[in-house]
Amino acid sequence: MSGGLAAPERPVTDVGKDLLTVGIEEEFLLVDPATGAATPAIEAVLAEVPDELRGQVQRELQTSQIEIGTPPGLDLGGLRHSLGLLRTGLAEAADAAGVRVLAVGTGPVAGPVPPVVDNPRFHRMIERYRLLVPGPGVNGMHVHVGVADQEIAVQVLNHLRPWLPLLQAATANSPFYEGVDTGYASWRSVLWERWPSVAPTPWLESHAQYERSIQELIDSGMMLDEGMLYWYARLSSRYPTVEIRIGDVCPSLDDTILLAALARALVDTALTDIHAGRPALQVGHHLLTAAHWRAAHDGLEGLAVDPLGGGLRPAWHLMRRLFDRLRPALERHGDLALVTSLLGRMHTRGTGAARQRAVYARRGELADVLDDLAQQTRG
């Protein structure tokens, strides 16, 4: 709900010349190592974060959450290195504070509801929205891709709309909630969608319409401010970026880097299409809503809504088709070999949700799931 990203070093839209920067924000759950329940330990953990990382670690909405943000860059290897340092530093700070940090969409284990961080804006949110907040916290992943021209960035949003459910499916990492299997791959998505401004990005004609829409939602009382625009893709209110914000936080660095590469390739492909005068695929709001629900329910292990013709297809079939669509952009950024490898690994091992269920199936113990998540989070 907040951002810790530094300004992009070289946001560009000139297709064919410059590459696109990418940066990542990840939110994590703080849990009691004995019970596995979410614990209000944000201040204790922040006190243990090394000085050199403090500028990239911050509070989130609830005292059981903590967020990191990478500096933006062009090279995925550098991005992975930054994330590795942040995740390791955060895990060590949590150890020193007597808690655990988990890369998981929401709390697998039941427990008392942690309070909201003492922040005037957060208190206004509680006053306005009341029972939407209670729970252990919902933890997402946001990918920022540098696009400086706001008019073009709005066109990019139109081009992204049909493909974001597949990225959501790939991030699914919260099948367990309060001690039970929810039947969903991403229960975080279900909890998150209770907020009234969470929705697929609408079709937009211009940046002026984008700005008018935000103001109308604020005037209606549905949002307190622009920061509460929780569309699945939006223009960042702080940085010259397109922000894709549909996924659970990923359990491992491999998953995170894969999703960042796919997100950047989607934006790059959109810019190429805009430059060539190719229109965005128009998909009805109702079908996009269905596609996002299906992504939350099935992840990549089940079925997905086909944006090209409707109907259900195996999710991995649609992911392979998307990969083929993104291949030129992946090649242009030097990411093709890495994404091919990481996507193959995810196909073999499953999404985070599938891996959690596989661990649980061995002994029927959520403690095993938490142990595995803690290990993956550290990298």
XYZ file of C-alpha atoms in Angstrom:
379
model
C 0.000 0.000 0.000
C 3.042 2.213 0.150
C 6.148 2.450 -2.008
C 9.839 2.256 -1.220
C 11.270 2.508 -4.709
C 13.920 5.002 -5.711
C 13.437 7.035 -8.886
C 14.254 5.011 -12.025
C 17.691 5.657 -13.407
C 16.621 5.768 -17.068
C 12.853 5.471 -17.731
C 12.334 5.418 -21.483
C 9.746 4.766 -24.170
C 11.800 5.078 -27.345
C 11.318 1.562 -28.695
C 14.278 0.254 -30.627
C 16.881 2.362 -28.836
C 16.757 2.169 -25.055
C 15.882 -0.673 -22.726
C 13.355 -0.437 -19.938
C 14.235 -0.211 -16.268
C 12.530 -2.489 -13.792
C 12.213 -2.336 -10.000
C 10.405 -4.500 -7.466
C 8.568 -4.046 -4.186
C 7.885 -7.096 -2.011
C 5.780 -7.356 1.151
C 6.409 -10.047 3.781
C 4.649 -11.506 6.808
C 6.202 -11.474 10.275
C 5.251 -14.537 12.318
C 5.826 -16.021 15.751
C 8.373 -18.845 15.269
C 6.623 -21.000 17.881
C 3.014 -20.707 16.670
C 3.379 -19.538 13.079
C 0.757 -16.837 13.666
C 1.241 -13.278 12.404
C 2.878 -11.128 15.053
C 3.058 -7.309 15.489
C 6.857 -7.152 15.318
C 7.539 -4.464 12.718
C 9.303 -2.049 15.087
C 11.481 -4.761 16.614
C 12.559 -5.975 13.167
C 13.213 -2.488 11.801
C 15.483 -1.829 14.769
C 17.667 -4.769 13.676
C 17.881 -3.926 9.962
C 21.468 -3.009 8.955
C 22.049 0.684 8.331
C 22.971 0.141 4.703
C 19.551 -1.429 3.971
C 17.297 0.879 5.984
C 16.432 3.126 3.047
C 14.931 0.153 1.213
C 12.945 -1.371 4.087
C 9.771 0.129 5.490
C 6.467 -0.380 7.258
C 3.296 -1.490 5.558
C -0.358 -1.249 6.677
C -0.225 -3.746 9.542
C 2.359 -4.275 12.251
C 2.783 -7.872 11.061
C 4.057 -6.755 7.644
C 7.302 -5.374 6.281
C 8.210 -4.186 2.781
C 11.371 -3.954 0.687
C 11.987 -2.051 -2.532
C 14.884 -2.450 -4.952
C 16.664 0.285 -6.833
C 15.523 0.108 -10.467
C 17.891 -1.114 -13.109
C 18.292 -2.736 -16.498
C 20.047 -5.980 -15.552
C 18.077 -8.778 -13.908
C 21.277 -10.143 -12.388
C 21.790 -6.887 -10.527
C 18.142 -6.863 -9.496
C 18.459 -10.383 -8.135
C 21.593 -9.401 -6.216
C 19.800 -6.437 -4.619
C 16.805 -8.589 -3.693
C 19.077 -11.269 -2.270
C 20.824 -8.772 -0.005
C 17.496 -7.335 1.129
C 15.865 -10.703 1.794
C 18.881 -12.052 3.658
C 19.244 -8.873 5.702
C 15.547 -8.915 6.533
C 15.623 -12.572 7.575
C 18.626 -11.947 9.837
C 16.949 -8.877 11.346
C 13.830 -10.954 12.038
C 15.961 -13.657 13.681
C 17.565 -11.041 15.914
C 14.117 -9.716 16.849
C 12.926 -13.224 17.753
C 10.475 -13.630 14.850
C 10.366 -15.086 11.351
C 9.842 -13.393 7.997
C 7.869 -15.269 5.338
C 7.295 -14.539 1.662
C 3.648 -15.615 1.632
C 0.464 -13.957 0.402
C -1.333 -14.081 3.738
C -1.211 -15.890 7.075
C -1.451 -19.691 6.870
C -2.008 -20.015 10.640
C -4.817 -18.525 12.733
C -4.034 -16.050 15.492
C -4.920 -12.656 16.972
C -5.345 -9.830 14.481
C -2.242 -7.593 14.561
C -2.950 -3.869 14.861
C -2.458 -1.326 12.108
C 0.758 0.706 12.042
C 0.403 4.001 13.933
C 0.089 6.280 10.927
C -2.568 9.017 10.442
C -3.438 7.849 6.923
C -3.824 4.246 8.046
C -6.062 5.348 10.908
C -8.261 7.228 8.426
C -8.465 4.074 6.331
C -9.622 2.068 9.351
C -12.209 4.711 10.205
C -13.566 4.735 6.650
C -13.412 1.033 5.732
C -13.670 -0.650 9.143
C -13.889 -4.448 8.859
C -12.092 -4.670 5.520
C -8.763 -4.635 7.348
C -8.823 -7.365 10.038
C -6.581 -10.328 9.268
C -2.877 -11.168 9.400
C -2.079 -8.906 6.432
C -2.017 -9.378 2.670
C 1.379 -9.371 0.994
C 1.890 -8.582 -2.656
C 4.572 -7.964 -5.236
C 4.652 -4.795 -7.343
C 6.748 -4.448 -10.501
C 7.646 -0.968 -11.772
C 8.658 -0.619 -15.416
C 10.036 2.723 -16.604
C 7.725 4.604 -19.005
C 8.223 8.346 -18.821
C 5.499 9.651 -21.149
C 2.185 9.539 -19.262
C 0.027 9.592 -22.387
C 1.868 6.593 -23.785
C 1.831 4.928 -20.364
C -1.989 5.041 -20.348
C -1.991 3.307 -23.736
C 0.349 0.697 -22.234
C -2.234 0.031 -19.512
C -4.803 -0.771 -22.202
C -2.421 -3.235 -23.842
C -1.590 -4.963 -20.534
C -5.177 -5.673 -19.448
C -5.748 -9.055 -21.186
C -2.486 -10.639 -20.027
C -2.309 -9.738 -16.339
C -4.447 -12.681 -15.122
C -1.702 -15.054 -16.288
C 0.908 -13.150 -14.299
C -1.414 -13.288 -11.292
C -1.745 -17.053 -11.729
C 2.037 -17.436 -11.828
C 2.448 -15.615 -8.489
C -0.194 -17.640 -6.615
C 1.296 -18.275 -3.158
C -1.406 -18.343 -0.483
C -3.496 -21.527 -0.501
C -3.682 -21.825 3.312
C -5.496 -19.427 5.629
C -6.177 -19.770 9.352
C -5.094 -23.388 9.362
C -7.070 -24.744 6.402
C -6.660 -25.165 2.659
C -8.950 -22.539 1.141
C -9.352 -24.309 -2.189
C -7.763 -21.267 -3.840
C -4.200 -20.912 -5.061
C -4.214 -17.245 -3.981
C -6.453 -16.542 -1.003
C -4.683 -13.201 -0.691
C -6.391 -12.179 -3.927
C -9.799 -12.945 -2.426
C -9.050 -10.947 0.724
C -7.525 -8.092 -1.268
C -10.549 -7.787 -3.550
C -12.696 -6.760 -0.596
C -11.223 -3.270 -0.985
C -13.585 -1.298 -3.220
C -10.910 0.130 -5.526
C -9.320 -3.241 -6.360
C -10.240 -4.066 -9.967
C -8.960 -4.681 -13.470
C -7.729 -1.464 -15.018
C -10.551 0.042 -17.101
C -10.147 0.903 -20.773
C -8.805 4.453 -20.906
C -8.810 6.902 -23.804
C -6.262 9.364 -22.447
C -4.217 10.459 -19.470
C -6.829 13.152 -18.847
C -9.478 10.445 -18.477
C -7.161 8.521 -16.147
C -6.839 11.610 -13.938
C -10.589 12.285 -14.057
C -11.338 8.708 -13.037
C -9.089 8.994 -9.997
C -10.731 12.228 -8.910
C -14.217 10.785 -9.387
C -13.345 7.813 -7.185
C -11.950 10.129 -4.499
C -15.013 12.389 -4.724
C -17.287 9.351 -4.338
C -15.585 8.476 -1.056
C -14.475 5.086 -2.342
C -10.818 6.174 -2.097
C -9.135 8.490 0.366
C -6.434 9.520 -2.106
C -4.613 8.507 -5.278
C -2.500 6.017 -3.329
C -5.628 3.885 -2.880
C -6.019 3.318 -6.617
C -5.588 -0.448 -6.507
C -6.129 -1.256 -10.172
C -4.087 -4.254 -11.281
C -1.927 -1.918 -13.352
C -1.647 1.819 -12.856
C 0.700 4.747 -13.292
C 2.813 5.184 -10.210
C 1.905 8.342 -8.321
C 5.565 8.773 -7.289
C 7.723 7.601 -10.172
C 7.632 7.699 -13.993
C 6.676 4.039 -14.189
C 3.885 1.671 -15.060
C 3.204 -0.312 -11.889
C 1.909 -3.879 -12.185
C 0.435 -4.978 -8.864
C -1.593 -8.150 -9.310
C 0.432 -10.837 -7.572
C 1.091 -12.516 -4.261
C 4.617 -11.979 -3.014
C 6.664 -14.788 -4.546
C 8.306 -17.352 -2.242
C 11.683 -17.502 -3.991
C 14.012 -15.164 -5.833
C 13.658 -17.318 -8.953
C 9.897 -16.710 -9.003
C 10.294 -12.981 -8.389
C 12.865 -12.487 -11.144
C 10.754 -14.518 -13.577
C 7.716 -12.337 -12.944
C 9.746 -9.136 -13.201
C 11.133 -10.243 -16.569
C 7.691 -11.176 -17.885
C 6.229 -7.875 -16.674
C 8.960 -5.857 -18.374
C 8.537 -7.857 -21.578
C 4.793 -7.198 -21.504
C 5.373 -3.459 -21.244
C 8.031 -3.556 -23.962
C 5.693 -5.513 -26.258
C 2.935 -2.997 -25.594
C 5.261 -0.130 -26.524
C 6.255 -1.919 -29.719
C 2.595 -2.386 -30.653
C 1.812 1.256 -29.887
C 4.781 2.405 -31.968
C 3.563 0.220 -34.865
C -0.020 1.452 -34.595
C -1.401 -1.920 -33.523
C -4.470 -1.510 -31.281
C -4.793 -3.119 -27.876
C -6.960 -6.203 -27.572
C -10.269 -5.085 -26.095
C -11.569 -7.537 -23.479
C -14.789 -6.870 -21.592
C -14.618 -5.978 -17.917
C -16.764 -8.974 -17.012
C -14.400 -11.387 -18.770
C -11.332 -9.824 -17.159
C -12.986 -10.125 -13.757
C -13.657 -13.794 -14.478
C -10.066 -14.294 -15.632
C -8.639 -12.788 -12.452
C -10.972 -14.888 -10.294
C -9.889 -18.003 -12.173
C -6.230 -17.086 -11.704
C -6.754 -16.752 -7.952
C -8.596 -20.060 -7.814
C -6.408 -22.247 -10.041
C -3.009 -20.607 -10.256
C -1.126 -22.102 -13.209
C -1.950 -25.662 -12.210
C -5.533 -25.557 -13.511
C -7.535 -23.691 -16.131
C -7.432 -20.081 -17.261
C -9.701 -17.802 -19.269
C -8.453 -17.350 -22.828
C -8.301 -13.572 -23.502
C -8.329 -14.099 -27.272
C -11.569 -16.020 -27.537
C -13.010 -16.594 -24.117
C -13.558 -20.077 -22.770
C -11.235 -22.075 -20.556
C -7.853 -23.474 -21.547
C -5.090 -25.146 -19.531
C -3.250 -22.274 -17.888
C 0.167 -23.532 -18.940
C -1.003 -23.660 -22.567
C -1.845 -19.958 -22.378
C 1.428 -19.199 -20.596
C 3.396 -20.841 -23.393
C 1.451 -18.770 -25.909
C 2.221 -15.610 -23.928
C 5.896 -16.588 -23.787
C 5.960 -16.835 -27.576
C 4.342 -13.406 -27.813
C 6.952 -11.911 -25.488
C 9.966 -13.624 -27.061
C 11.172 -10.599 -29.101
C 11.045 -8.339 -26.034
C 12.825 -10.944 -23.915
C 15.533 -11.266 -26.559
C 15.915 -7.486 -26.789
C 16.553 -7.204 -23.050
C 18.844 -10.243 -22.951
C 16.373 -12.148 -20.749
C 15.299 -14.984 -23.049
C 17.633 -17.713 -21.785
C 16.972 -16.864 -18.143
C 13.193 -16.743 -18.550
C 13.211 -19.990 -20.528
C 15.059 -21.670 -17.671
C 12.984 -20.159 -14.859
C 9.680 -20.810 -16.600
C 10.698 -24.423 -17.175
C 11.612 -24.736 -13.506
C 8.236 -23.348 -12.441
C 6.484 -25.747 -14.795
C 8.318 -28.639 -13.170
C 8.062 -27.529 -9.526
C 4.776 -25.640 -9.650
C 3.811 -22.211 -8.400
C 4.303 -21.225 -4.788
C 0.813 -22.470 -3.962
C 1.445 -25.852 -5.552
C 4.736 -26.180 -3.690
C 3.094 -25.327 -0.374
C 0.479 -28.011 -0.942
C 3.140 -30.546 -1.901
C 5.042 -29.873 1.328
C 1.843 -30.128 3.373
C 0.874 -33.423 1.686
C 3.945 -35.167 3.073
C 2.893 -35.085 6.736
C -0.179 -32.872 6.962
C 1.719 -30.302 9.066
C 1.506 -26.575 8.409
C 4.721 -26.200 10.390
C 6.522 -27.893 7.488
C 5.024 -25.350 5.082
C 6.230 -22.474 7.247
C 9.729 -23.963 7.484
C 9.907 -24.314 3.716
C 8.630 -20.764 3.165
C 11.204 -19.377 5.595
C 13.993 -21.167 3.747
C 12.822 -19.939 0.330
C 12.418 -16.390 1.634
C 16.064 -16.247 2.686
C 17.125 -17.226 -0.812
